[in-house]
């Protein structure tokens, strides 16, 4: 059976009509050129994020305090590889050469959030990543699950959502446990000091600067970036307050929303993992520049993923 090609794509009007009738988009030949490009873009971000979270988490999992703890971290890494596989598989069904995408792309061209370019250097940092980053993954993917018009992704996200819930609970329970003694509490505070704002940044440009384009119209997203930031903070800020960990945000009764209490966005010193808050806020253009340049672990983490295939090709060439 021949795969649908770009020639069989629908017009924009036909796709919007289908969406307004609340029919799902199931295959490539239900899509228009804009829908296809938008879906490829959002799936690539999702797939890359899941994929690179694996080496990022592994980098810290080796510091697990027990074999049991190491096992739970590896189970999470295995889930993340499964999530990546789902998203790349959907991309392949849309005609993308995923072998090239995963194994031959330049590290700086990967589309995962900047937060994963900053090394998690301890078990405590991995636990906070589960509580913060997996909570962000859960927030963004729940939004996609509720609003996406692409049927195959929506069905696949039922499983992904359940597993992300396990990851973020692992983080929250881990934080409660580490918080039980004074040195653990201090370590948590240190991790939160650099990881909180990196998570907040992850949602992207504020609504006032963002052009939504096709994202809302085609049902790629339900909530705006600012709304997603609020959803994330509505779980994370109370968790930290409960543990008496300071975060630069609080709920403002008069505005009925969470507000950030420090200069934001800000410059970040990736080497010392420190926000340069004393310099005051920077612009979102500065943030985009930092993201585009990528951070210290980009090449190493992408290299860990790409290395296996290169080694296999070398071995096959030796045998030939
Ligand atoms: Fe995941
Ligand atoms: Fe996760």
XYZ file of C-alpha atoms in Angstrom, residues 6 29 48 60 62 65 97 132 137 151 176 192 199 211 219 227 230 257 263 266 277 279 283 306:
24
model
C 2.281 15.549 0.164
C -4.035 12.393 4.051
C 13.556 15.270 21.597
C 22.514 11.688 38.030
C 24.524 6.829 39.117
C 21.790 6.198 47.443
C 13.265 10.227 8.211
C 9.819 19.982 38.574
C 6.205 17.429 31.047
C -6.052 10.893 17.030
C 9.750 14.925 51.333
C 15.527 24.543 43.765
C 11.326 25.198 34.750
C 2.159 34.595 18.081
C -5.998 22.180 18.485
C -1.665 29.650 31.607
C 0.275 29.093 36.219
C -2.722 34.153 40.268
C 13.738 39.572 37.918
C 17.090 36.544 33.764
C 19.518 38.163 39.525
C 21.908 42.152 37.038
C 14.929 40.353 27.513
C 24.016 8.662 18.871
